[in-house]
Amino acid sequence: MKKICLAILAMAVLLPALNVHAQSALSGKITETEGDSPVYMAAIYIPDLQRGCLSDSTGHYSLTKIPNGTYKVQYSYLGYQTEIRSIVFDGSTREMNVEMQPSVVETHEIVVTAGYASHQDENPIKVDQLSSRELQRAGGSNLAASLTKTPGISSVSTGSGIGKPVIRGLSGNRVVVFSQGIRIENQQWGDEHGLGISDDGVEKVEIIKGPASLLYGPDAMGGVINIMDEKPAEIHTVKGDFSTKLSSATMGHQTGVGLKGSGDVFRFNVRGSYANHADYRMGDGVKVTDSRFNERGVKASVGMHKGIMASDLHYTLVNTHLGLPEEIGDQSNSRTPMLPYQTVTTHILSSVNTLYLEKTRIKCNVGYLANDRREFEDGTTPGLHMNLHTLTWDGRLYMNPKQDKYELIVGLQGMSQTNHNSGEEWLIPDAATNDVGVLGLGKWNFDHANIQAGLRFDNRNIRTMHMSDGDPPGGLVNNNYRSANGSIGISWHPGEVWVLRTNLATGFRAPNLAELTSDGVHEGTNRYEVGNRNLMSEQNLQWDASVHLHGKHVTFDLAGFYNHINHYIYIQPTAMWDTANAVYIFQYVQSNANLFGGEFMVDIHPHPFDWLHIENALQLVSGERSDKEALPLIPAPEIRSSLVCNLKALGKLKEPYVSFEVVNTLEQSHVNRLLETTSPGYSLFNVSLGASFKAGKQTLDVDIGVDNLTDKTYIPHLSRLKSEGIFNPGRNFRVAVKIPFAIKRA
């Protein structure tokens, strides 16, 4: 393992020295379909290369120093349909003139999370997207909350500061989160351990709902959330932005500033952010004591693209201080967390490298992540203090022998991880986790269909270490978990506006340290948790099917799934009582389980009122064990209905919009009787408006909204504060402002 890691690290360092000039160029003109007028400031971008430019006032553009090969090129401009072209570069200058037509619906960009940079319709696996603009309009107090705008995505929340994504009823170690090209490891087994990543500087988020173990390894049996940083600046430009978000419910703000630039060879990006929130106010006017939190973040990256080599080095620091609300008490505007609280500091360092050959591409990503978690219960010394250090590596060979007719990926991935305790007590022991996986994925592209299939094999070893104050009950653990997985899927295009998909995939998850070795009270759960070293790996098989229509005046998606999980791991109470801590003892056990459900979304924009959007979305998931007992933490059925008016420019106001939304959450009565109670339904009303406008020569993007307009008191089924009778935030006025600026233009 060490030799492999050293070899990949050497590759990451030495490959940038390569300088082979097999290059092409791309030029052309961007015009409107109606009137043949040039499109000024249209964005031309090649995702595989992370290189782009803007069209000039005459609509012309030029992009040079493109390595030979076949690439998807994306042409986009706000208010117009995104155009995607597959272009073969052979050392010459290719000319590509593109006509862009106005679009009344937002058209998403090329997606990369399914393995290949491709148009959404070409993927047998549906990939949902949320752009940075959509994230800003969502107005969530954390990134996980903003993601719930996507049907099928929910969040386990602890107040307004902690959110954990749930994909079709699965969360924690059953969902893999990627950022900066590597998987994020941050003790995600805890329900009160949040996502830990800010949305500042995020270009978009791509989400796969369903097993994605083939490309993303163990634990991706529920899905993948790929948080993608903003694109590099266009060639020969230096630009930046300042943004701030204000929230009345928490009397809080999130502020960020960034600067980035690109030359012919080198590029850079640097950002800083700060968020500060007081205790949030419920619908009855009472504040939730110790729901306050603050967060500091720094992002930086440097990169180069020369000849056939591209290399980027990324660094992120996130430091959060999070109160853990337990009851309604002190009513204040203090920003300093009270006891109990947690501090989490995460360092993420990654090196992303690509070697471009004419029909082959070699990618090598190496990442290091340090996660320091401290939980304070009754003093200045942390009760729990866990240091998690993770080294990941991911090498892939992309082959395109027949210019998009057939594509193949083979890869080797691995992880080496250590957990170390230094607090007054421990919940999980010191341990080392190592895994390695090998994969192969092929894609066949036909005129009206795309087929994708692949296989993967993984081996994971979990080994606990001697503790100075005693080993876990039952002694040390040294377990190996192995699994072979596969997937096969097809997308079929019976007409220009129709896409039909079906996919069958398996996934795999080894028990985590908490499930195997827990032995103590976990702050924030009010229970004594005991692990089970005899647990077996979870193995699932999921079938997905979906229908998509993208018509001129209506868009809809209908998706359904069935997910069978062998050896599903869960925690349940025992009859034993821990006298010292005055809590019940819970133990991890397992059983087979089934989840099924789906999502439906429709957007109607009737002619001639193309500016009017009538949108409805439904999500439904049900989960139960083989004994018909409900699985815990299954989201309640939800219906979102909205009326959106995307108006024409009004004077200095560009792209103005007004949105009215009703969120109907139905009763959740199918619950685990030992862990949960039923949750009543409720309705929330939200309104928002916004526009871009110029103040002098400066452009501003402004969004204003009111969430929970009627000041409703309600508790979501997935709120961890439900057992304490603590409501979610009441009426919340929010304002988001983003000010882009340019220092150097092309």
mmCIF file of C-alpha atoms in Angstrom, residues 120-467:
data_model
loop_
_atom_site.group_PDB
_atom_site.id
_atom_site.type_symbol
_atom_site.label_atom_id
_atom_site.label_comp_id
_atom_site.label_asym_id
_atom_site.label_seq_id
_atom_site.Cartn_x
_atom_site.Cartn_y
_atom_site.Cartn_z
ATOM 1 C CA GLN A 120 -27.338 14.799 -19.030
ATOM 2 C CA ASP A 121 -29.520 12.921 -21.521
ATOM 3 C CA GLU A 122 -26.630 10.615 -22.486
ATOM 4 C CA ASN A 123 -26.293 9.182 -18.975
ATOM 5 C CA PRO A 124 -28.095 5.953 -18.031
ATOM 6 C CA ILE A 125 -27.708 7.222 -14.458
ATOM 7 C CA LYS A 126 -29.658 10.418 -13.761
ATOM 8 C CA VAL A 127 -27.477 13.152 -12.263
ATOM 9 C CA ASP A 128 -29.306 16.012 -10.531
ATOM 10 C CA GLN A 129 -27.663 19.434 -10.494
ATOM 11 C CA LEU A 130 -27.923 22.556 -8.364
ATOM 12 C CA SER A 131 -26.089 25.607 -9.700
ATOM 13 C CA SER A 132 -24.523 28.296 -7.519
ATOM 14 C CA ARG A 133 -27.421 30.602 -8.432
ATOM 15 C CA GLU A 134 -29.945 27.968 -7.323
ATOM 16 C CA LEU A 135 -28.038 27.441 -4.069
ATOM 17 C CA GLN A 136 -28.127 31.183 -3.391
ATOM 18 C CA ARG A 137 -31.873 31.335 -4.043
ATOM 19 C CA ALA A 138 -32.491 28.263 -1.849
ATOM 20 C CA GLY A 139 -31.464 30.287 1.207
ATOM 21 C CA GLY A 140 -30.567 27.327 3.441
ATOM 22 C CA SER A 141 -28.709 28.011 6.694
ATOM 23 C CA ASN A 142 -26.242 25.291 5.670
ATOM 24 C CA LEU A 143 -25.399 23.473 2.448
ATOM 25 C CA ALA A 144 -27.301 20.308 3.396
ATOM 26 C CA ALA A 145 -30.477 22.377 3.918
ATOM 27 C CA SER A 146 -30.109 23.984 0.473
ATOM 28 C CA LEU A 147 -29.793 20.566 -1.188
ATOM 29 C CA THR A 148 -33.302 19.617 0.003
ATOM 30 C CA LYS A 149 -34.716 21.671 -2.882
ATOM 31 C CA THR A 150 -33.873 18.612 -5.012
ATOM 32 C CA PRO A 151 -36.634 15.943 -4.964
ATOM 33 C CA GLY A 152 -35.383 12.829 -3.178
ATOM 34 C CA ILE A 153 -32.931 14.756 -0.972
ATOM 35 C CA SER A 154 -33.659 15.462 2.706
ATOM 36 C CA SER A 155 -31.588 16.478 5.718
ATOM 37 C CA VAL A 156 -31.153 15.214 9.278
ATOM 38 C CA SER A 157 -30.909 18.507 11.182
ATOM 39 C CA THR A 158 -29.725 19.580 14.624
ATOM 40 C CA GLY A 159 -30.898 23.180 14.816
ATOM 41 C CA SER A 160 -29.953 25.539 11.996
ATOM 42 C CA GLY A 161 -26.204 24.873 12.001
ATOM 43 C CA ILE A 162 -25.931 21.106 11.509
ATOM 44 C CA GLY A 163 -27.331 19.248 8.517
ATOM 45 C CA LYS A 164 -26.626 15.765 7.156
ATOM 46 C CA PRO A 165 -27.844 14.892 3.625
ATOM 47 C CA VAL A 166 -30.290 12.017 3.181
ATOM 48 C CA ILE A 167 -30.682 10.411 -0.256
ATOM 49 C CA ARG A 168 -33.860 8.354 -0.613
ATOM 50 C CA GLY A 169 -33.833 7.408 3.063
ATOM 51 C CA LEU A 170 -30.087 6.659 3.361
ATOM 52 C CA SER A 171 -27.490 8.883 5.044
ATOM 53 C CA GLY A 172 -24.240 8.890 7.013
ATOM 54 C CA ASN A 173 -21.758 6.261 5.820
ATOM 55 C CA ARG A 174 -24.207 5.149 3.131
ATOM 56 C CA VAL A 175 -23.693 8.408 1.193
ATOM 57 C CA VAL A 176 -20.308 9.514 -0.166
ATOM 58 C CA VAL A 177 -19.458 13.223 -0.417
ATOM 59 C CA PHE A 178 -16.782 14.403 -2.868
ATOM 60 C CA SER A 179 -15.038 17.776 -2.974
ATOM 61 C CA GLN A 180 -11.831 18.924 -4.673
ATOM 62 C CA GLY A 181 -11.717 15.599 -6.538
ATOM 63 C CA ILE A 182 -11.491 13.447 -3.368
ATOM 64 C CA ARG A 183 -13.918 11.807 -0.927
ATOM 65 C CA ILE A 184 -14.617 13.665 2.308
ATOM 66 C CA GLU A 185 -14.123 11.715 5.545
ATOM 67 C CA ASN A 186 -15.265 13.523 8.718
ATOM 68 C CA GLN A 187 -16.655 10.939 11.154
ATOM 69 C CA GLN A 188 -19.892 10.929 9.142
ATOM 70 C CA TRP A 189 -21.336 8.039 11.173
ATOM 71 C CA GLY A 190 -22.763 10.509 13.744
ATOM 72 C CA ASP A 191 -26.227 11.950 13.079
ATOM 73 C CA GLU A 192 -25.118 15.259 14.630
ATOM 74 C CA HIS A 193 -21.929 15.336 12.524
ATOM 75 C CA GLY A 194 -22.830 17.727 9.725
ATOM 76 C CA LEU A 195 -21.664 18.017 6.135
ATOM 77 C CA GLY A 196 -18.845 20.330 7.224
ATOM 78 C CA ILE A 197 -18.487 22.142 3.883
ATOM 79 C CA SER A 198 -19.601 25.679 3.054
ATOM 80 C CA ASP A 199 -21.346 26.623 -0.188
ATOM 81 C CA ASP A 200 -19.025 29.627 -0.619
ATOM 82 C CA GLY A 201 -17.076 29.296 -3.865
ATOM 83 C CA VAL A 202 -19.155 26.344 -5.070
ATOM 84 C CA GLU A 203 -19.927 26.274 -8.802
ATOM 85 C CA LYS A 204 -22.539 23.538 -8.602
ATOM 86 C CA VAL A 205 -23.473 20.326 -6.823
ATOM 87 C CA GLU A 206 -24.096 17.093 -8.732
ATOM 88 C CA ILE A 207 -26.073 14.306 -7.054
ATOM 89 C CA ILE A 208 -26.437 10.624 -7.938
ATOM 90 C CA LYS A 209 -29.392 8.960 -6.235
ATOM 91 C CA GLY A 210 -28.655 5.260 -5.894
ATOM 92 C CA PRO A 211 -25.627 2.933 -5.729
ATOM 93 C CA ALA A 212 -22.477 4.524 -7.163
ATOM 94 C CA SER A 213 -19.919 2.161 -5.635
ATOM 95 C CA LEU A 214 -18.551 1.377 -9.093
ATOM 96 C CA LEU A 215 -16.817 4.759 -9.410
ATOM 97 C CA TYR A 216 -16.787 5.994 -5.831
ATOM 98 C CA GLY A 217 -16.034 2.910 -3.799
ATOM 99 C CA PRO A 218 -17.384 1.455 -0.550
ATOM 100 C CA ASP A 219 -20.145 3.410 1.231
ATOM 101 C CA ALA A 220 -21.634 4.891 -1.975
ATOM 102 C CA MET A 221 -24.582 2.478 -1.804
ATOM 103 C CA GLY A 222 -27.052 5.302 -1.177
ATOM 104 C CA GLY A 223 -25.612 7.820 -3.597
ATOM 105 C CA VAL A 224 -22.979 10.481 -4.187
ATOM 106 C CA ILE A 225 -22.910 14.232 -3.586
ATOM 107 C CA ASN A 226 -20.181 15.885 -5.662
ATOM 108 C CA ILE A 227 -19.499 19.458 -4.491
ATOM 109 C CA MET A 228 -17.693 21.166 -7.353
ATOM 110 C CA ASP A 229 -15.668 24.330 -6.823
ATOM 111 C CA GLU A 230 -16.122 27.307 -9.112
ATOM 112 C CA LYS A 231 -14.625 27.210 -12.593
ATOM 113 C CA PRO A 232 -11.239 28.833 -13.219
ATOM 114 C CA ALA A 233 -11.312 32.332 -14.664
ATOM 115 C CA GLU A 234 -11.395 32.630 -18.434
ATOM 116 C CA ILE A 235 -7.986 32.803 -20.148
ATOM 117 C CA HIS A 236 -6.222 36.190 -19.714
ATOM 118 C CA THR A 237 -8.652 37.460 -17.064
ATOM 119 C CA VAL A 238 -8.512 38.293 -13.357
ATOM 120 C CA LYS A 239 -11.862 38.570 -11.612
ATOM 121 C CA GLY A 240 -13.517 38.183 -8.234
ATOM 122 C CA ASP A 241 -16.683 38.594 -6.233
ATOM 123 C CA PHE A 242 -18.004 39.690 -2.863
ATOM 124 C CA SER A 243 -21.112 38.060 -1.414
ATOM 125 C CA THR A 244 -23.156 38.271 1.751
ATOM 126 C CA LYS A 245 -26.285 36.558 3.070
ATOM 127 C CA LEU A 246 -28.390 37.919 5.927
ATOM 128 C CA SER A 247 -30.930 35.968 7.995
ATOM 129 C CA SER A 248 -33.437 37.462 10.447
ATOM 130 C CA ALA A 249 -34.296 34.187 12.235
ATOM 131 C CA THR A 250 -30.717 33.817 13.491
ATOM 132 C CA MET A 251 -29.712 37.498 13.289
ATOM 133 C CA GLY A 252 -26.841 36.037 11.297
ATOM 134 C CA HIS A 253 -24.805 36.485 8.182
ATOM 135 C CA GLN A 254 -22.463 34.632 5.838
ATOM 136 C CA THR A 255 -19.892 36.727 3.997
ATOM 137 C CA GLY A 256 -17.354 35.667 1.396
ATOM 138 C CA VAL A 257 -14.838 37.229 -0.963
ATOM 139 C CA GLY A 258 -12.851 35.610 -3.746
ATOM 140 C CA LEU A 259 -10.280 36.380 -6.427
ATOM 141 C CA LYS A 260 -9.197 34.231 -9.365
ATOM 142 C CA GLY A 261 -7.204 34.575 -12.548
ATOM 143 C CA SER A 262 -5.914 32.587 -15.528
ATOM 144 C CA GLY A 263 -3.078 33.028 -17.981
ATOM 145 C CA ASP A 264 -1.900 30.885 -20.872
ATOM 146 C CA VAL A 265 -0.287 28.406 -18.476
ATOM 147 C CA PHE A 266 -1.009 29.203 -14.831
ATOM 148 C CA ARG A 267 -4.223 29.851 -12.899
ATOM 149 C CA PHE A 268 -5.086 30.655 -9.295
ATOM 150 C CA ASN A 269 -8.075 31.021 -6.992
ATOM 151 C CA VAL A 270 -8.288 32.234 -3.393
ATOM 152 C CA ARG A 271 -11.354 32.725 -1.183
ATOM 153 C CA GLY A 272 -12.240 33.534 2.392
ATOM 154 C CA SER A 273 -15.591 33.245 4.181
ATOM 155 C CA TYR A 274 -17.079 33.857 7.612
ATOM 156 C CA ALA A 275 -20.508 32.961 9.009
ATOM 157 C CA ASN A 276 -21.933 33.973 12.382
ATOM 158 C CA HIS A 277 -25.392 33.146 13.744
ATOM 159 C CA ALA A 278 -27.133 33.627 17.089
ATOM 160 C CA ASP A 279 -29.832 31.327 18.502
ATOM 161 C CA TYR A 280 -32.681 30.972 16.018
ATOM 162 C CA ARG A 281 -36.233 32.136 16.723
ATOM 163 C CA MET A 282 -39.123 29.656 16.525
ATOM 164 C CA GLY A 283 -42.611 30.430 15.240
ATOM 165 C CA ASP A 284 -43.839 31.181 18.772
ATOM 166 C CA GLY A 285 -41.198 33.900 19.199
ATOM 167 C CA VAL A 286 -38.993 31.915 21.602
ATOM 168 C CA LYS A 287 -35.308 31.417 20.822
ATOM 169 C CA VAL A 288 -33.712 27.959 20.862
ATOM 170 C CA THR A 289 -30.954 28.160 23.443
ATOM 171 C CA ASP A 290 -27.470 27.231 22.198
ATOM 172 C CA SER A 291 -28.462 26.771 18.541
ATOM 173 C CA ARG A 292 -25.856 29.443 17.708
ATOM 174 C CA PHE A 293 -22.880 28.672 15.486
ATOM 175 C CA ASN A 294 -20.056 30.310 13.571
ATOM 176 C CA GLU A 295 -17.796 29.171 10.754
ATOM 177 C CA ARG A 296 -14.540 30.350 9.179
ATOM 178 C CA GLY A 297 -13.310 29.114 5.834
ATOM 179 C CA VAL A 298 -10.346 29.542 3.493
ATOM 180 C CA LYS A 299 -9.950 28.102 0.001
ATOM 181 C CA ALA A 300 -6.935 28.370 -2.287
ATOM 182 C CA SER A 301 -5.791 26.668 -5.461
ATOM 183 C CA VAL A 302 -2.990 27.004 -7.981
ATOM 184 C CA GLY A 303 -2.803 25.189 -11.268
ATOM 185 C CA MET A 304 -1.065 24.925 -14.580
ATOM 186 C CA HIS A 305 -1.971 23.662 -18.036
ATOM 187 C CA LYS A 306 0.902 23.253 -20.440
ATOM 188 C CA GLY A 307 1.132 20.968 -23.400
ATOM 189 C CA ILE A 308 -0.638 17.705 -22.615
ATOM 190 C CA MET A 309 -0.490 18.117 -18.844
ATOM 191 C CA ALA A 310 -2.807 19.836 -16.372
ATOM 192 C CA SER A 311 -2.216 19.924 -12.622
ATOM 193 C CA ASP A 312 -4.078 21.687 -9.804
ATOM 194 C CA LEU A 313 -3.298 21.875 -6.098
ATOM 195 C CA HIS A 314 -6.289 22.674 -3.832
ATOM 196 C CA TYR A 315 -6.455 23.537 -0.144
ATOM 197 C CA THR A 316 -9.492 24.144 2.084
ATOM 198 C CA LEU A 317 -9.734 25.012 5.774
ATOM 199 C CA VAL A 318 -13.089 24.959 7.578
ATOM 200 C CA ASN A 319 -13.366 25.759 11.293
ATOM 201 C CA THR A 320 -16.791 25.606 12.961
ATOM 202 C CA HIS A 321 -18.065 26.181 16.504
ATOM 203 C CA LEU A 322 -21.496 24.615 16.952
ATOM 204 C CA GLY A 323 -23.831 24.781 19.910
ATOM 205 C CA LEU A 324 -25.815 21.631 20.708
ATOM 206 C CA PRO A 325 -29.324 22.703 21.811
ATOM 207 C CA GLU A 326 -30.937 20.525 24.470
ATOM 208 C CA GLU A 327 -33.684 22.676 25.990
ATOM 209 C CA ILE A 328 -35.253 26.135 25.966
ATOM 210 C CA GLY A 329 -33.430 28.337 28.460
ATOM 211 C CA ASP A 330 -31.405 31.534 28.300
ATOM 212 C CA GLN A 331 -32.851 34.030 25.781
ATOM 213 C CA SER A 332 -29.946 36.082 24.443
ATOM 214 C CA ASN A 333 -28.267 37.273 21.261
ATOM 215 C CA SER A 334 -24.884 35.819 22.211
ATOM 216 C CA ARG A 335 -22.784 34.302 19.436
ATOM 217 C CA THR A 336 -20.563 32.200 21.741
ATOM 218 C CA PRO A 337 -21.688 28.553 22.067
ATOM 219 C CA MET A 338 -22.671 27.349 25.549
ATOM 220 C CA LEU A 339 -22.065 23.893 26.974
ATOM 221 C CA PRO A 340 -22.496 21.429 25.387
ATOM 222 C CA TYR A 341 -20.895 22.387 22.082
ATOM 223 C CA GLN A 342 -18.512 21.029 19.491
ATOM 224 C CA THR A 343 -15.650 22.488 17.486
ATOM 225 C CA VAL A 344 -14.646 20.902 14.192
ATOM 226 C CA THR A 345 -11.575 21.840 12.170
ATOM 227 C CA THR A 346 -11.030 20.278 8.752
ATOM 228 C CA HIS A 347 -8.023 20.619 6.445
ATOM 229 C CA ILE A 348 -8.389 19.305 2.883
ATOM 230 C CA LEU A 349 -5.372 19.141 0.551
ATOM 231 C CA SER A 350 -5.669 17.581 -2.895
ATOM 232 C CA SER A 351 -3.599 17.296 -6.047
ATOM 233 C CA VAL A 352 -5.592 16.754 -9.249
ATOM 234 C CA ASN A 353 -3.527 15.790 -12.307
ATOM 235 C CA THR A 354 -4.431 14.860 -15.874
ATOM 236 C CA LEU A 355 -2.315 13.709 -18.795
ATOM 237 C CA TYR A 356 -4.042 14.205 -22.175
ATOM 238 C CA LEU A 357 -3.174 11.828 -24.999
ATOM 239 C CA GLU A 358 -5.014 11.702 -28.310
ATOM 240 C CA LYS A 359 -7.320 8.779 -27.496
ATOM 241 C CA THR A 360 -6.365 8.256 -23.880
ATOM 242 C CA ARG A 361 -6.499 10.305 -20.720
ATOM 243 C CA ILE A 362 -4.743 9.501 -17.436
ATOM 244 C CA LYS A 363 -6.068 11.045 -14.226
ATOM 245 C CA CYS A 364 -4.384 10.861 -10.851
ATOM 246 C CA ASN A 365 -5.915 12.476 -7.755
ATOM 247 C CA VAL A 366 -4.193 12.350 -4.381
ATOM 248 C CA GLY A 367 -5.777 13.827 -1.262
ATOM 249 C CA TYR A 368 -5.037 14.303 2.406
ATOM 250 C CA LEU A 369 -7.739 15.217 4.912
ATOM 251 C CA ALA A 370 -7.336 16.004 8.624
ATOM 252 C CA ASN A 371 -10.524 16.223 10.702
ATOM 253 C CA ASP A 372 -10.255 17.359 14.326
ATOM 254 C CA ARG A 373 -13.510 16.975 16.292
ATOM 255 C CA ARG A 374 -13.862 18.132 19.906
ATOM 256 C CA GLU A 375 -17.065 17.763 21.921
ATOM 257 C CA PHE A 376 -17.313 19.728 25.175
ATOM 258 C CA GLU A 377 -19.787 18.598 27.826
ATOM 259 C CA ASP A 378 -19.018 20.348 31.113
ATOM 260 C CA GLY A 379 -15.692 22.175 30.980
ATOM 261 C CA THR A 380 -12.825 23.528 28.917
ATOM 262 C CA THR A 381 -11.337 20.078 28.285
ATOM 263 C CA PRO A 382 -13.094 18.115 25.535
ATOM 264 C CA GLY A 383 -14.926 15.010 26.661
ATOM 265 C CA LEU A 384 -14.487 13.532 23.188
ATOM 266 C CA HIS A 385 -11.517 14.539 21.027
ATOM 267 C CA MET A 386 -11.061 12.569 17.812
ATOM 268 C CA ASN A 387 -8.382 13.146 15.181
ATOM 269 C CA LEU A 388 -9.108 11.526 11.823
ATOM 270 C CA HIS A 389 -6.339 11.511 9.192
ATOM 271 C CA THR A 390 -7.136 10.215 5.710
ATOM 272 C CA LEU A 391 -4.954 9.706 2.642
ATOM 273 C CA THR A 392 -6.837 8.893 -0.575
ATOM 274 C CA TRP A 393 -5.612 8.131 -4.059
ATOM 275 C CA ASP A 394 -7.507 7.623 -7.291
ATOM 276 C CA GLY A 395 -5.855 6.663 -10.587
ATOM 277 C CA ARG A 396 -7.972 6.270 -13.722
ATOM 278 C CA LEU A 397 -7.263 5.558 -17.366
ATOM 279 C CA TYR A 398 -9.882 6.946 -19.783
ATOM 280 C CA MET A 399 -9.851 5.427 -23.267
ATOM 281 C CA ASN A 400 -11.800 6.747 -26.235
ATOM 282 C CA PRO A 401 -10.620 4.599 -29.168
ATOM 283 C CA LYS A 402 -13.498 5.384 -31.527
ATOM 284 C CA GLN A 403 -14.184 9.062 -30.920
ATOM 285 C CA ASP A 404 -17.213 8.875 -28.616
ATOM 286 C CA LYS A 405 -18.655 5.634 -30.038
ATOM 287 C CA TYR A 406 -17.062 3.586 -27.289
ATOM 288 C CA GLU A 407 -15.471 4.777 -24.045
ATOM 289 C CA LEU A 408 -13.736 2.813 -21.302
ATOM 290 C CA ILE A 409 -12.519 3.643 -17.786
ATOM 291 C CA VAL A 410 -10.214 1.421 -15.742
ATOM 292 C CA GLY A 411 -9.049 2.529 -12.330
ATOM 293 C CA LEU A 412 -7.320 1.774 -9.078
ATOM 294 C CA GLN A 413 -8.412 3.546 -5.883
ATOM 295 C CA GLY A 414 -7.490 3.368 -2.242
ATOM 296 C CA MET A 415 -7.646 4.948 1.194
ATOM 297 C CA SER A 416 -5.478 4.826 4.307
ATOM 298 C CA GLN A 417 -7.052 6.259 7.465
ATOM 299 C CA THR A 418 -6.234 6.505 11.170
ATOM 300 C CA ASN A 419 -8.411 7.600 14.091
ATOM 301 C CA HIS A 420 -6.772 8.801 17.332
ATOM 302 C CA ASN A 421 -8.426 9.805 20.622
ATOM 303 C CA SER A 422 -7.024 12.402 23.038
ATOM 304 C CA GLY A 423 -10.085 13.430 25.089
ATOM 305 C CA GLU A 424 -11.156 12.530 28.616
ATOM 306 C CA GLU A 425 -13.142 9.585 27.267
ATOM 307 C CA TRP A 426 -13.654 7.769 23.986
ATOM 308 C CA LEU A 427 -16.618 6.465 22.061
ATOM 309 C CA ILE A 428 -14.731 4.703 19.262
ATOM 310 C CA PRO A 429 -11.165 3.395 19.745
ATOM 311 C CA ASP A 430 -7.920 4.282 18.030
ATOM 312 C CA ALA A 431 -7.978 2.434 14.727
ATOM 313 C CA ALA A 432 -6.651 2.159 11.195
ATOM 314 C CA THR A 433 -8.774 1.604 8.087
ATOM 315 C CA ASN A 434 -7.280 0.678 4.712
ATOM 316 C CA ASP A 435 -9.036 -0.148 1.506
ATOM 317 C CA VAL A 436 -8.204 -0.718 -2.136
ATOM 318 C CA GLY A 437 -10.473 -1.137 -5.140
ATOM 319 C CA VAL A 438 -10.115 -1.887 -8.838
ATOM 320 C CA LEU A 439 -12.776 -0.923 -11.389
ATOM 321 C CA GLY A 440 -13.718 -1.099 -15.041
ATOM 322 C CA LEU A 441 -16.549 0.860 -16.693
ATOM 323 C CA GLY A 442 -17.561 0.902 -20.348
ATOM 324 C CA LYS A 443 -19.983 3.094 -22.265
ATOM 325 C CA TRP A 444 -21.382 2.481 -25.740
ATOM 326 C CA ASN A 445 -22.980 5.406 -27.605
ATOM 327 C CA PHE A 446 -25.497 4.788 -30.383
ATOM 328 C CA ASP A 447 -27.689 7.160 -32.392
ATOM 329 C CA HIS A 448 -30.667 6.844 -30.052
ATOM 330 C CA ALA A 449 -29.282 5.028 -27.029
ATOM 331 C CA ASN A 450 -26.402 4.895 -24.562
ATOM 332 C CA ILE A 451 -25.420 1.752 -22.652
ATOM 333 C CA GLN A 452 -23.134 1.761 -19.628
ATOM 334 C CA ALA A 453 -21.857 -1.259 -17.671
ATOM 335 C CA GLY A 454 -19.028 -2.063 -15.309
ATOM 336 C CA LEU A 455 -17.533 -4.159 -12.506
ATOM 337 C CA ARG A 456 -15.561 -3.408 -9.346
ATOM 338 C CA PHE A 457 -13.818 -5.303 -6.547
ATOM 339 C CA ASP A 458 -13.005 -3.859 -3.094
ATOM 340 C CA ASN A 459 -11.171 -4.976 0.016
ATOM 341 C CA ARG A 460 -11.363 -3.028 3.304
ATOM 342 C CA ASN A 461 -9.442 -3.779 6.502
ATOM 343 C CA ILE A 462 -10.422 -2.291 9.880
ATOM 344 C CA ARG A 463 -7.951 -2.743 12.725
ATOM 345 C CA THR A 464 -8.294 -1.296 16.229
ATOM 346 C CA MET A 465 -5.293 -0.455 18.399
ATOM 347 C CA HIS A 466 -4.421 -0.800 22.080
ATOM 348 C CA MET A 467 -5.770 2.054 24.250
#
